[in-house]
Short mmCIF file of C-alpha atoms in Angstrom, two decimals:
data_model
loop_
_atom_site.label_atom_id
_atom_site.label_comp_id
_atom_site.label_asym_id
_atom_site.label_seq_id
_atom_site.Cartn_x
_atom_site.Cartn_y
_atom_site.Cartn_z
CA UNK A 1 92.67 101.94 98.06
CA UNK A 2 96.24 103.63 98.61
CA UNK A 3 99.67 101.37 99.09
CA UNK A 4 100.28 102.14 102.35
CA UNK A 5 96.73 100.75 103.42
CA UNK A 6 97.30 97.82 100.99
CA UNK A 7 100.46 97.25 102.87
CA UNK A 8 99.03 97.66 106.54
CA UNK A 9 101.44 99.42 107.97
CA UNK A 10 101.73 102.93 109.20
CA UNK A 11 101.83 105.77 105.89
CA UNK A 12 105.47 107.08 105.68
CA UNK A 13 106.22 110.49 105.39
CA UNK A 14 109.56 112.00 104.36
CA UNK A 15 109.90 115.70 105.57
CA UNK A 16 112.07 117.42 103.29
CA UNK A 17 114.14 120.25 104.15
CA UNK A 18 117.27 122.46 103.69
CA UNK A 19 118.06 122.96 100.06
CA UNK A 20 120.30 125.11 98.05
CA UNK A 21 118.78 128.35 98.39
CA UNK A 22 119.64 131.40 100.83
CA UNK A 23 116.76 130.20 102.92
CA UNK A 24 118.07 126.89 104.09
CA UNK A 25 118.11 127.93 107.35
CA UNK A 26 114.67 128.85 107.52
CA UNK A 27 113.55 125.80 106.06
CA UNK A 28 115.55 123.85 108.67
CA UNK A 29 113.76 126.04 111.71
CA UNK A 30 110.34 124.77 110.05
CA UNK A 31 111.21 121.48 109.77
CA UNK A 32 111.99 121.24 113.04
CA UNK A 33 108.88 122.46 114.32
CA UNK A 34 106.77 120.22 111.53
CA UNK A 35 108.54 117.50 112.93
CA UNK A 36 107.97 117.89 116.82
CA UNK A 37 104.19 117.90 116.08
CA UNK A 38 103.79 115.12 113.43
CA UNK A 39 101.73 112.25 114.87
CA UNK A 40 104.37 109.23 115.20
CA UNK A 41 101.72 106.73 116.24
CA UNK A 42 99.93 107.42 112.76
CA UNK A 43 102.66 108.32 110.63
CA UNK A 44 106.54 106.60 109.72
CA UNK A 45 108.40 109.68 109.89
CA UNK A 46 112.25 109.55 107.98
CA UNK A 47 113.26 113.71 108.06
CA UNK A 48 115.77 114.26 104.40
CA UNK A 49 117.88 116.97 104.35
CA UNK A 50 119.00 118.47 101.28
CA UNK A 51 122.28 120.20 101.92
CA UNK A 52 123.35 123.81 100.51
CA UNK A 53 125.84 122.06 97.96
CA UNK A 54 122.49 119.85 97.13
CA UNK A 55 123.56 116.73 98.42
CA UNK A 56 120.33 114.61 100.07
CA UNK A 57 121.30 112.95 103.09
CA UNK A 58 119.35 110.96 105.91
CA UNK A 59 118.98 113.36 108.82
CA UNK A 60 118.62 113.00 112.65
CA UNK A 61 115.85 115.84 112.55
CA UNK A 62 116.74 117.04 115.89
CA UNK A 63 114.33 119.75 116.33
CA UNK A 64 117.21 121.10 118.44
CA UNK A 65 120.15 120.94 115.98
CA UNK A 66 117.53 122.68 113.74
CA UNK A 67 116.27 125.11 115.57
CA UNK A 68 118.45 128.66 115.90
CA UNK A 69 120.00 128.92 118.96
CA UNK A 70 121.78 132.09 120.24
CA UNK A 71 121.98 133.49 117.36
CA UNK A 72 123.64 130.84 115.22
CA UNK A 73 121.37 129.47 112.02
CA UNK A 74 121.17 126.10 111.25
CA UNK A 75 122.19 123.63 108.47
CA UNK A 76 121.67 120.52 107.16
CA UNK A 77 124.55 117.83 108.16
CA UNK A 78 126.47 117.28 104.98
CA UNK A 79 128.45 114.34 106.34
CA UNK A 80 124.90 112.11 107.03
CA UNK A 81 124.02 109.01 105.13
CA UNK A 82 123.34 109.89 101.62
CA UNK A 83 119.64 108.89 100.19
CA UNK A 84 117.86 109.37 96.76
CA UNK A 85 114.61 108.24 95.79
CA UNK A 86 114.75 105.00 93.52
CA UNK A 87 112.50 103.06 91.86
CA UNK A 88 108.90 101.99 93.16
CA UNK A 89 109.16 105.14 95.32
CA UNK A 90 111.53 103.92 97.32
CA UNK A 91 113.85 105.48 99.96
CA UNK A 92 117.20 104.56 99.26
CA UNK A 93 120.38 104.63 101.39
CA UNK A 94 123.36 105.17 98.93
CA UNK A 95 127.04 104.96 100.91
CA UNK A 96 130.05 104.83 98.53
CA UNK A 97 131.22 101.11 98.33
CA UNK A 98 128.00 99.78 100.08
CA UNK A 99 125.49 97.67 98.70
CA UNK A 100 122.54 100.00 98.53
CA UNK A 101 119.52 99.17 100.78
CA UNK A 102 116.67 100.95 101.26
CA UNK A 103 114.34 102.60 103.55
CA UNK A 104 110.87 101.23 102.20
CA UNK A 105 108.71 102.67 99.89
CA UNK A 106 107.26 106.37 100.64
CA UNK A 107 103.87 107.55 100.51
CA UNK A 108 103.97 111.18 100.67
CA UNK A 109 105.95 114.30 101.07
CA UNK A 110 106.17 116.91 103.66
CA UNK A 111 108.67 119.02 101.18
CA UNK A 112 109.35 122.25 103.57
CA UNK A 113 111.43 123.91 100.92
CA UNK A 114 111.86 127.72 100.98
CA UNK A 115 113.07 129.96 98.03
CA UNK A 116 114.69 128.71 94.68
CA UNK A 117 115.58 124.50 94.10
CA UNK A 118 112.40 123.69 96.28
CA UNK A 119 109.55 125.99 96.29
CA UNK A 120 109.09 127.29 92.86
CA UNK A 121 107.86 123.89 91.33
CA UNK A 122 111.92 122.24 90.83
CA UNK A 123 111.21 119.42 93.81
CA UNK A 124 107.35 119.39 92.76
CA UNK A 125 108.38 118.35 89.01
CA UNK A 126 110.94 115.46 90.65
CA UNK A 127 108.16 114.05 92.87
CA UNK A 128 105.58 114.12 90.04
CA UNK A 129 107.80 112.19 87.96
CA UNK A 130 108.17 109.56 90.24
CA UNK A 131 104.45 109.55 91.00
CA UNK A 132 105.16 110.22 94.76
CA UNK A 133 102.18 112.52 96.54
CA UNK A 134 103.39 115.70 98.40
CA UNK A 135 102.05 118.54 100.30
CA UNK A 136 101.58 121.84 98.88
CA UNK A 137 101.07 123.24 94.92
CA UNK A 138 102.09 121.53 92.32
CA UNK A 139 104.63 122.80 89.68
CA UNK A 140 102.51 125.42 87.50
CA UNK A 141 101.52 127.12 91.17
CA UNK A 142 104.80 126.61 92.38
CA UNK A 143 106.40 128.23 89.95
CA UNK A 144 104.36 131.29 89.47
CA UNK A 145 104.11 131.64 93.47
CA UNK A 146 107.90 132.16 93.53
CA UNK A 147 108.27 134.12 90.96
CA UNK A 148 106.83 138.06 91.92
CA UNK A 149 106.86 139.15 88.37
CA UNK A 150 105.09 136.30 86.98
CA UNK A 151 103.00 136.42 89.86
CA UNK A 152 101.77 140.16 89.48
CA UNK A 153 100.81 139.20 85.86
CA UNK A 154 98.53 135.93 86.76
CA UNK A 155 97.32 138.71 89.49
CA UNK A 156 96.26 141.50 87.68
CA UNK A 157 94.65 138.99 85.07
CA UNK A 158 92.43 137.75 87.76
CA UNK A 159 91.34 140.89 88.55
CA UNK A 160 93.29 141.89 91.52
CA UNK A 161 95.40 145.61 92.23
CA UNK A 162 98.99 145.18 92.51
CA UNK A 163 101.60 147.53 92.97
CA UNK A 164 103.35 149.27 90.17
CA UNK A 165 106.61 147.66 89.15
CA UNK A 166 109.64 147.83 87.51
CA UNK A 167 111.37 144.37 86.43
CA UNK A 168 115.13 144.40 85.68
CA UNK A 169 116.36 141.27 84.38
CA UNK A 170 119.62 140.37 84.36
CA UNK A 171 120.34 141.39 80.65
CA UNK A 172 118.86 144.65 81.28
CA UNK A 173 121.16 145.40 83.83
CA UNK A 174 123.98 144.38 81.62
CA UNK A 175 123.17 146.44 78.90
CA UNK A 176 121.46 149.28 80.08
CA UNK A 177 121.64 150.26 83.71
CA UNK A 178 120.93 153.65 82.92
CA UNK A 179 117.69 153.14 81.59
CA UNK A 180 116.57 150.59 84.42
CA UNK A 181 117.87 153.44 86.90
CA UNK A 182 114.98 155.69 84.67
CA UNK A 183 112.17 153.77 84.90
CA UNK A 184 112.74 153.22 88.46
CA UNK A 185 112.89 156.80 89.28
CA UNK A 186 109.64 157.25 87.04
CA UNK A 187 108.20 155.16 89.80
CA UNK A 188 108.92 157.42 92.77
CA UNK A 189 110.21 156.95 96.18
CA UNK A 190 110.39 155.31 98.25
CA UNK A 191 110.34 151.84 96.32
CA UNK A 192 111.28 148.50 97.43
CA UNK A 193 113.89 146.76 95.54
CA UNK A 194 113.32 142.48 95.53
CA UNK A 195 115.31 139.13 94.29
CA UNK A 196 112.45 138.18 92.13
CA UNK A 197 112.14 134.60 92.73
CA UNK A 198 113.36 134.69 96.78
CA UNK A 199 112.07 134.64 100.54
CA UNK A 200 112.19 135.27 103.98
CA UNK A 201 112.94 139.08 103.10
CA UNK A 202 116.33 138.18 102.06
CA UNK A 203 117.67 140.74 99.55
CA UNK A 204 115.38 142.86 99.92
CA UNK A 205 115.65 146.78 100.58
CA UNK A 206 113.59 150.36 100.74
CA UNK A 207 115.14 152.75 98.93
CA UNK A 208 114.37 156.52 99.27
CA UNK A 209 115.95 157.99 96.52
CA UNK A 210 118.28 157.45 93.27
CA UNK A 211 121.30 157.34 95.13
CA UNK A 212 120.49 154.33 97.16
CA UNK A 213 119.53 152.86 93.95
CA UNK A 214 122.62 150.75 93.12
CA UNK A 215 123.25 149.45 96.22
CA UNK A 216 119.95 147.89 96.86
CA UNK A 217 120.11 146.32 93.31
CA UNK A 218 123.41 144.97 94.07
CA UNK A 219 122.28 143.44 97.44
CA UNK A 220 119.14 141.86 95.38
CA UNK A 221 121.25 140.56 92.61
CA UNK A 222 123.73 138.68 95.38
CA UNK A 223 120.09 136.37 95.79
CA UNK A 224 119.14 136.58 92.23
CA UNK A 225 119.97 137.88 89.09
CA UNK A 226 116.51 138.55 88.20
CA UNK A 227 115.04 141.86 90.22
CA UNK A 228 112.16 143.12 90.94
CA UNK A 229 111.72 147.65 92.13
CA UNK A 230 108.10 147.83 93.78
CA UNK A 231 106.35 151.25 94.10
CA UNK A 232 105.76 152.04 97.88
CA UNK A 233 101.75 151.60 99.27
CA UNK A 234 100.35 154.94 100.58
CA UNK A 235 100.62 154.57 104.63
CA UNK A 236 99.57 150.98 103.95
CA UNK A 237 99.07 148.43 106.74
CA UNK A 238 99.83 144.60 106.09
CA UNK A 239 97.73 141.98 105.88
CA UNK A 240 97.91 138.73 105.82
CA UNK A 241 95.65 135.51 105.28
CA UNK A 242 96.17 131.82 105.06
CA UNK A 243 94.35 129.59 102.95
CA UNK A 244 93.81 125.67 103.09
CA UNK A 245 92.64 123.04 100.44
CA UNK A 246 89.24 121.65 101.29
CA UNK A 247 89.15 118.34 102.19
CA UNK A 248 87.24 115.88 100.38
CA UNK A 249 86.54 117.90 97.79
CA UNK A 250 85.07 121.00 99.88
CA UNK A 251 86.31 124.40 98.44
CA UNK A 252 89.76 126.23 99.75
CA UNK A 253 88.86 128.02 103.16
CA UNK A 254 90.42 131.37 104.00
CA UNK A 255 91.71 132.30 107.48
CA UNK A 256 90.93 135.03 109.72
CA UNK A 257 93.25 138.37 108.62
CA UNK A 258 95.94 138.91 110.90
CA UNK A 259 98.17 142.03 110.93
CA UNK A 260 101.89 142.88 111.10
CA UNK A 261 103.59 145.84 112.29
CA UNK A 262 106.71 146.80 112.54
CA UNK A 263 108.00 149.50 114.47
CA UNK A 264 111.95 150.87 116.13
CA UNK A 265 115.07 149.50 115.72
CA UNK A 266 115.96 151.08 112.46
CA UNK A 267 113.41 148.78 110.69
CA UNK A 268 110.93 150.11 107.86
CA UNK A 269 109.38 146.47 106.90
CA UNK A 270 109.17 143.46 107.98
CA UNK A 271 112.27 142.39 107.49
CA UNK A 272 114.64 139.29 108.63
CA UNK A 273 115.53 139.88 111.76
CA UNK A 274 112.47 141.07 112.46
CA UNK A 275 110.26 137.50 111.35
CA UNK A 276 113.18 135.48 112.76
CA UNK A 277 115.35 136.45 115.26
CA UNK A 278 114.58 137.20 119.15
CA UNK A 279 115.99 140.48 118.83
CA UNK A 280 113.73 141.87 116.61
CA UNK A 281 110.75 140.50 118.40
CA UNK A 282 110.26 143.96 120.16
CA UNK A 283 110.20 145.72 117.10
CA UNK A 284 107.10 143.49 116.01
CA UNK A 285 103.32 143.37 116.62
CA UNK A 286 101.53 140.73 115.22
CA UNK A 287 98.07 141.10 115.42
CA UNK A 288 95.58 138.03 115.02
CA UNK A 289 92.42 138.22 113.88
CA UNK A 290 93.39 142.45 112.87
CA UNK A 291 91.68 145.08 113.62
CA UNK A 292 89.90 145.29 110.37
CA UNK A 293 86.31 146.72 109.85
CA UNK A 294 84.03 143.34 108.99
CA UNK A 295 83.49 144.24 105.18
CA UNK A 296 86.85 145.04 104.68
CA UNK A 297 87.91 141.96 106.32
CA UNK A 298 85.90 140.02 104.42
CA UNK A 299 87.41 141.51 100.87
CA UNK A 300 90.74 140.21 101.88
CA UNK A 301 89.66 136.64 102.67
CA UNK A 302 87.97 136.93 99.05
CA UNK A 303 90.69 138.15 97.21
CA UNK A 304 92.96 135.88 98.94
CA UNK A 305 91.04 133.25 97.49
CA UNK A 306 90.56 134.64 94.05
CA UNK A 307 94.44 134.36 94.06
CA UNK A 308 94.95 130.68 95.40
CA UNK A 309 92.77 130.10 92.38
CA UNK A 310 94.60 132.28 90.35
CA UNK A 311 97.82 130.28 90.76
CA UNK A 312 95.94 126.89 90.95
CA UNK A 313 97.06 126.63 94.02
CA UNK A 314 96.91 123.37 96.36
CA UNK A 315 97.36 122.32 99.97
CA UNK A 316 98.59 126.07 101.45
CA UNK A 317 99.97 129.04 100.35
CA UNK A 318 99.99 132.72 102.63
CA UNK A 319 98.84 135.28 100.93
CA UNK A 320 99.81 139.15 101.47
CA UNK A 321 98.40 142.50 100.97
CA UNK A 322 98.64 146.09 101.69
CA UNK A 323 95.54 148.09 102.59
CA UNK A 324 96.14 151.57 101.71
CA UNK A 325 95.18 154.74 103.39
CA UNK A 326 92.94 155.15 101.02
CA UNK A 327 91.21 151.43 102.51
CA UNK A 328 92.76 150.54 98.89
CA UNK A 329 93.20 146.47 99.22
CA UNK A 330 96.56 145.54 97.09
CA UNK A 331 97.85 142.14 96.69
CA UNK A 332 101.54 141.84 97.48
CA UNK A 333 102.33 137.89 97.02
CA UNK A 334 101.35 134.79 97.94
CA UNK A 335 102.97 132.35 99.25
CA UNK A 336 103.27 128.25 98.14
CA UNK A 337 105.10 127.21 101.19
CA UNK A 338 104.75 129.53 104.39
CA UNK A 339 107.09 129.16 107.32
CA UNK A 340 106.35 127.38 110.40
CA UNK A 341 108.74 128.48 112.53
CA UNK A 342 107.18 129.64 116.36
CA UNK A 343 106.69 133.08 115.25
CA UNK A 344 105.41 132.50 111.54
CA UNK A 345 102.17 133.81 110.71
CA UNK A 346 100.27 131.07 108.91
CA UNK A 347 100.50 128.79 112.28
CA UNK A 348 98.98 131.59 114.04
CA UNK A 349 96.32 132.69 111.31
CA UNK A 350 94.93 129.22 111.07
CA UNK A 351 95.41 128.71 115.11
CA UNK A 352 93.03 131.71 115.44
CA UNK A 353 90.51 130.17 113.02
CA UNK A 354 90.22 127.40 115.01
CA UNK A 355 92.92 124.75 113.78
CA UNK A 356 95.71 124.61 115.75
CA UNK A 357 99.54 123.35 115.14
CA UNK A 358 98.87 119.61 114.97
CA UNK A 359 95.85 119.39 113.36
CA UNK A 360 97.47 121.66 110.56
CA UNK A 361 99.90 119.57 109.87
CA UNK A 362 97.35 116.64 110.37
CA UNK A 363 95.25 118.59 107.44
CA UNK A 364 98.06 118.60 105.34
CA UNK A 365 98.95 115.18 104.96
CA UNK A 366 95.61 114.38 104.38
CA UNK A 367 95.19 116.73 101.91
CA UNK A 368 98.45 115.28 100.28
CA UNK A 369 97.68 111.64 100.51
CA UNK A 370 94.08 111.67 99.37
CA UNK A 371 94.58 113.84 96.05
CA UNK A 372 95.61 112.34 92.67
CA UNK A 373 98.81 111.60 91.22
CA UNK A 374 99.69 112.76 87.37
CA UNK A 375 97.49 115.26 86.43
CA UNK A 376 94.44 117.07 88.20
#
């Protein structure tokens, strides 16, 4: 039997958001959508913020405040009451020169992290060290997920196609520019040039030819020193398919395939602006279930599978591919922790497949608060 049932009182969830990386905002905008639809007369809801300088504070969560409005991103509010977990999993208010008191003891987290400090197994290893239950991967999956080099390797051990690459680690750029600027070229154009543990598109840039080269590395090496040069798909069309933990015990299900394409504006991918913003709404057509012949269809959902496994993945992840012109199926990445924001594609995937909004989230914390602690 689990505490909070012990303790007969409603389960108490801390949504997690913010965090250090360059997709704070992002995570904010899914937070605040997470927490509009979270069932209050089932669940003790407290939201955390963790704020760009990495401070943890106790937010309002607002769904306004953290939603972008005209334009203007939002951020976690660096002057709330600060909080840390202490012992017992406890919620703990922590106010210089106050006697610390505490929120009451949490039973699992909702940790909406994007990008670097969050997603890539860094909050996964804190909460499994305090033997609190959370939603999503754990740290091994986590880790990998976030990091597309890494990734491509557990990949193409599986058994799965993935793009040529070139990685250029920090070192290598350094010492040798010239001979990352080589085995790029050997690639061909155009490539795409990646942060290699990053999100949201951030960083990220096609490049047609050698000349363009520097530029995009810079831009990719602002997000992280570690880079990642993908060879271009041949006409390819992207695909995308969300996955979910079986309840119970019941295997990981697959969604239908939706499609994305992107089109005007001066965008070639999908980009940004174009996931995020209103204005580059026109410039996108998200297709859901895609216009995919049923076999073909069916490959993705398979693969996308095979990868979750891959990973050891748990809870969620997105996962991404290309389909060729050649009806080629490529794995691009998967993703541990998918947005949620209105126009995010994993809402809409599993919406499709017949689970909407709420009872995705309801899933979720199921999911979360009915696996094992420590090791599984």
């Amino acid at each position: 039997m689990s505490e909070f049932s012990e303790e007969k009182r409603k389960p108490r969830v801390a949504v997690v958001f913010g965090g250090r990386s360059s997709e704070h905002a992002i995570s904010c905008v899914t937070a605040a959508n997470v927490l509009q639809v979270i069932d209050r007369d089932k669940y003790d809801v407290v939201p955390v913020g963790i704020s760009t300088s990495g401070h943890w504070v106790l937010e309002s969560g607002d769904p306004e405040r953290l939603s972008i409005t005209d334009g203007k991103l939002p951020e976690v509010d660096v002057t709330a009451l600060p909080v840390l977990f202490g012992a017992n999993r406890e919620l703990v208010i922590s106010e210089p020169e106050q006697v610390p008191s505490t929120l009451g003891q949490v039973d699992v987290v909702f940790p909406l992290l994007h990008g670097p400090w969050g997603e890539d197994g860094t909050i996964q290893g804190l909460l499994e060290m305090s033997d609190i239950r959370y939603v999503g991967s754990g740290v091994l999956a986590s880790a990998v997920g976030m990091d597309k080099h890494h990734m491509k390797v557990v990949f193409q051990g599986a058994g799965l196609d993935v793009t040529p690459y070139v990685l250029i680690r920090d070192r290598d750029w350094i010492r040798d520019p010239e001979a990352c600027r080589t085995a790029v070229d050997a690639l061909g154009y155009p490539v795409f040039v990646k942060p290699c543990r990053g999100g949201s598109s951030l960083g990220i840039s096609k490049v047609n030819s050698l000349a363009e080269l520097d530029d995009a590395i810079a831009e990719a090496r602002a997000h992280d020193p570690k880079v990642i040069v993908e060879a271009a798909a041949k006409d390819p069309r992207e695909i995308e398919v969300g996955v979910l933990g079986g309840l119970d015990g019941a295997l990981p299900q697959a969604s239908v395939c939706g499609e994305i394409a992107i089109s005007g504006g001066g965008h070639d991918f999908y980009d940004f602006e174009t996931k995020y913003l209103p204005e580059g709404e026109e410039y996108t057509a998200l297709s859901v279930p895609a216009d995919l012949p049923e076999e073909l269809a069916a490959e993705v959902r398979a693969k996308a599978l095979i990868a979750f496994d891959a990973i050891d993945g748990e809870g969620l992840a997105r996962v991404d591919f290309f389909v060729d012109a050649d009806g080629k199926v490529i794995i691009n990445e998967i993703n541990t922790m998918p947005g949620f924001t209105p126009t995010s594609m994993f809402p809409r995937l599993w919406a499709a497949s017949g689970k909407d909004y709420p009872a995705l989230v309801e899933h979720l914390l199921t999911l979360a608060m009915t696996r094992k602690t420590g090791l599984r």
